[in-house]
Coordinates of C-alpha atoms in Angstrom, one line a residue:
N118 CA -0.3 -0.3 -0.2
V119 CA 1.3 3.6 -0.2
I120 CA -0.5 6.2 1.4
A121 CA -0.4 10.1 1.1
R122 CA -1.4 12.1 4.7
K123 CA -2.4 15.8 4.1
P124 CA -2.2 17.7 7.3
A125 CA 0.7 14.4 8.6
G126 CA -0.4 13.2 12.2
A127 CA -3.4 11.0 13.5
G128 CA -7.6 12.9 13.7
P129 CA -10.2 12.8 12.1
R130 CA -10.1 11.7 8.3
V131 CA -11.4 11.3 4.9
V132 CA -9.7 8.3 3.5
V133 CA -10.0 7.7 -0.1
T134 CA -8.8 4.6 -1.7
A135 CA -8.3 2.6 -5.5
H136 CA -6.9 -0.2 -6.3
I137 CA -3.3 -0.8 -8.2
D138 CA -3.9 -3.9 -9.0
A139 CA -5.7 -5.4 -12.7
K140 CA -6.7 -9.1 -13.7
D141 CA -4.7 -10.6 -15.8
N142 CA -5.2 -10.7 -19.2
T143 CA -7.2 -7.1 -18.8
P144 CA -5.5 -3.7 -19.7
G145 CA -7.0 -2.0 -16.5
A146 CA -7.3 1.7 -18.0
L147 CA -10.3 2.2 -15.9
D148 CA -9.8 -0.8 -13.5
N149 CA -8.3 0.7 -12.1
G150 CA -6.1 2.7 -13.9
T151 CA -8.1 5.8 -14.2
G152 CA -9.1 5.2 -10.1
V153 CA -5.2 5.3 -9.3
V154 CA -5.2 8.5 -11.5
V155 CA -7.3 10.1 -10.4
L156 CA -5.5 10.1 -6.8
M157 CA -2.9 11.3 -8.2
L158 CA -5.1 14.6 -9.8
L159 CA -6.8 14.6 -6.1
A160 CA -3.0 14.9 -4.3
E161 CA -2.6 17.7 -6.4
L162 CA -5.5 19.4 -6.0
L163 CA -4.9 19.0 -2.3
E164 CA -1.4 21.0 -2.0
N165 CA -2.6 24.1 -0.3
Y166 CA -4.9 22.0 1.6
G167 CA -5.2 23.5 4.8
G168 CA -8.8 21.9 5.9
Q169 CA -9.7 20.8 9.4
L170 CA -9.6 17.2 8.4
Q171 CA -7.3 14.7 7.8
V172 CA -7.3 13.2 4.4
E173 CA -5.6 10.2 2.9
L174 CA -4.4 8.7 -0.4
L175 CA -4.5 5.3 0.1
T176 CA -3.9 3.4 -2.7
M177 CA -4.4 -0.9 -1.7
N178 CA -3.3 -3.6 -4.2
G179 CA -4.6 -7.2 -4.4
E180 CA -8.4 -5.7 -5.7
D181 CA -8.6 -7.6 -7.9
H182 CA -6.5 -11.3 -7.2
Y183 CA -9.4 -11.4 -4.5
S184 CA -6.0 -12.5 -2.0
A185 CA -7.2 -8.6 -0.4
Q186 CA -3.3 -8.9 1.1
G187 CA -3.3 -4.9 1.1
H188 CA -6.5 -4.7 3.1
K189 CA -5.8 -6.8 5.3
E190 CA -2.0 -5.1 6.1
Y191 CA -3.9 -1.1 6.4
L192 CA -7.7 -2.7 8.6
K193 CA -4.8 -4.3 10.7
A194 CA -2.9 -1.1 11.3
A195 CA -6.1 1.1 11.2
L196 CA -8.8 -0.8 13.6
P197 CA -6.6 0.7 17.0
A198 CA -9.3 3.8 15.8
I199 CA -10.4 2.9 13.1
E200 CA -13.2 5.9 14.1
E201 CA -11.1 8.1 13.1
I202 CA -12.1 7.5 10.1
L203 CA -15.0 9.8 9.0
L204 CA -15.8 7.9 5.7
A205 CA -13.9 6.5 3.3
I206 CA -13.8 6.8 -0.9
N207 CA -13.6 4.3 -3.1
I208 CA -12.6 5.0 -7.4
D209 CA -12.8 2.1 -9.1
L210 CA -13.9 2.0 -13.0
A211 CA -14.4 5.5 -13.3
G212 CA -13.7 7.2 -16.4
L213 CA -16.3 5.2 -19.1
V214 CA -16.2 7.3 -22.5
D215 CA -19.8 7.5 -23.0
A216 CA -21.4 7.1 -20.0
K217 CA -21.9 9.2 -16.4
T218 CA -19.8 8.6 -13.5
A219 CA -21.8 7.6 -11.1
F220 CA -22.0 7.5 -7.6
S221 CA -23.3 5.9 -4.0
L222 CA -23.6 6.3 -0.7
Y223 CA -23.2 3.3 2.2
G224 CA -23.9 4.1 5.6
C225 CA -23.2 7.6 5.4
S226 CA -25.3 10.2 8.2
D227 CA -27.8 13.1 6.7
D228 CA -25.4 15.8 6.9
T229 CA -22.5 13.9 4.9
A230 CA -25.4 12.6 2.1
A231 CA -25.9 16.3 2.1
A232 CA -22.3 17.2 2.3
I233 CA -21.0 15.1 -0.8
H234 CA -25.1 15.8 -2.8
R235 CA -23.7 19.6 -2.4
A236 CA -19.9 18.5 -4.3
M237 CA -21.2 16.5 -7.0
S238 CA -24.7 18.4 -8.0
Q239 CA -21.4 21.4 -9.3
F240 CA -20.9 18.4 -11.6
Q241 CA -23.2 17.8 -14.4
S242 CA -21.2 14.8 -16.0
I243 CA -21.9 13.2 -12.4
V244 CA -24.7 11.2 -10.8
E245 CA -26.3 9.3 -7.9
G246 CA -26.3 5.6 -8.9
P247 CA -27.1 2.0 -7.5
Q248 CA -25.1 0.6 -5.1
W249 CA -22.8 -1.9 -5.6
Y250 CA -19.9 -4.2 -2.8
Q251 CA -17.1 -5.8 -5.4
S252 CA -14.2 -3.4 -4.7
D253 CA -12.8 -1.9 -2.5
H254 CA -14.7 0.5 0.0
S255 CA -16.7 -2.5 1.0
V256 CA -13.9 -3.4 3.8
F257 CA -14.3 -0.3 4.9
I258 CA -18.5 -1.0 5.1
Q259 CA -17.8 -4.4 6.5
N260 CA -15.3 -2.4 9.4
G261 CA -18.9 0.3 10.5
R262 CA -17.1 3.7 9.1
P263 CA -19.8 5.5 6.2
A264 CA -18.8 4.6 2.1
V265 CA -19.2 6.0 -1.1
A266 CA -17.7 4.0 -4.3
I267 CA -17.0 6.0 -7.2
S268 CA -17.3 4.5 -11.0
S269 CA -19.6 4.9 -14.7
N270 CA -23.0 3.8 -14.5
R271 CA -21.9 1.2 -16.7
W272 CA -19.6 0.1 -15.2
P273 CA -19.9 -3.7 -15.8
D274 CA -19.6 -3.8 -19.2
F275 CA -15.4 -3.2 -19.3
T276 CA -15.0 -5.1 -16.3
H277 CA -12.2 -7.3 -16.2
T278 CA -12.1 -7.3 -20.3
P279 CA -9.5 -6.9 -22.8
D280 CA -10.8 -3.9 -23.8
D281 CA -10.0 -2.0 -21.0
D282 CA -7.6 0.2 -22.7
L283 CA -7.6 3.9 -22.8
H284 CA -9.4 3.6 -25.5
Q285 CA -12.4 3.7 -23.3
V286 CA -11.4 6.6 -21.0
D287 CA -12.8 10.3 -21.4
Y288 CA -10.0 12.3 -19.6
I289 CA -11.9 15.2 -19.1
Q290 CA -14.5 12.6 -16.9
V291 CA -11.5 12.0 -15.0
A292 CA -10.4 15.2 -13.7
E293 CA -13.6 16.4 -12.9
I294 CA -14.2 13.8 -10.7
A295 CA -10.5 14.3 -9.0
L296 CA -12.2 18.1 -9.3
A297 CA -15.3 16.8 -7.5
L298 CA -13.6 15.5 -4.9
R299 CA -12.1 18.4 -3.2
E300 CA -15.7 19.8 -3.1
V301 CA -16.4 16.5 -1.6
V302 CA -13.5 17.4 1.4
D303 CA -14.5 21.0 1.9
E304 CA -17.8 20.9 1.7
L305 CA -17.3 17.5 4.5
N306 CA -14.9 20.3 6.7
K307 CA -17.4 22.7 7.3
L308 CA -19.9 20.0 9.1

């Protein structure tokens, strides 16, 4: 796992995650190259961040190979202070051409859900979608932490296929996801 925190230290935090592995025999552009790129763009957008909440950017391994070793190691370290994770946001299969970015909420309080909706509503390419559990946000949900999953509203079309290449990526949407997540962080800091 690779973890970056802004500001560094302990305390209440928002964890934004993407997995760094891809299934064998698939290029992995959407699953999950775009998720990692969103984390990199968000890191840049947080360069001068000075909010009260800590933002943790986390890349984990093992999601597509089902070994989940990265998840296990992260949770082993996080469990003593798991309550400090106010929200986990997972990006997986996002930025598909000719589709919308879809977000779904899991166990969020009314205030947190309202903050997320305020931030996401600023972007026409982002809609609320159905819940799904086949990715890294599930490890947070299973440990009682609220979560958001960000994907495409057509994500099953390109899961684990040879077609998951750069021709399927809408680069503008990828950038908008990073901008939207920066807005989510700002809205959560107002709570």
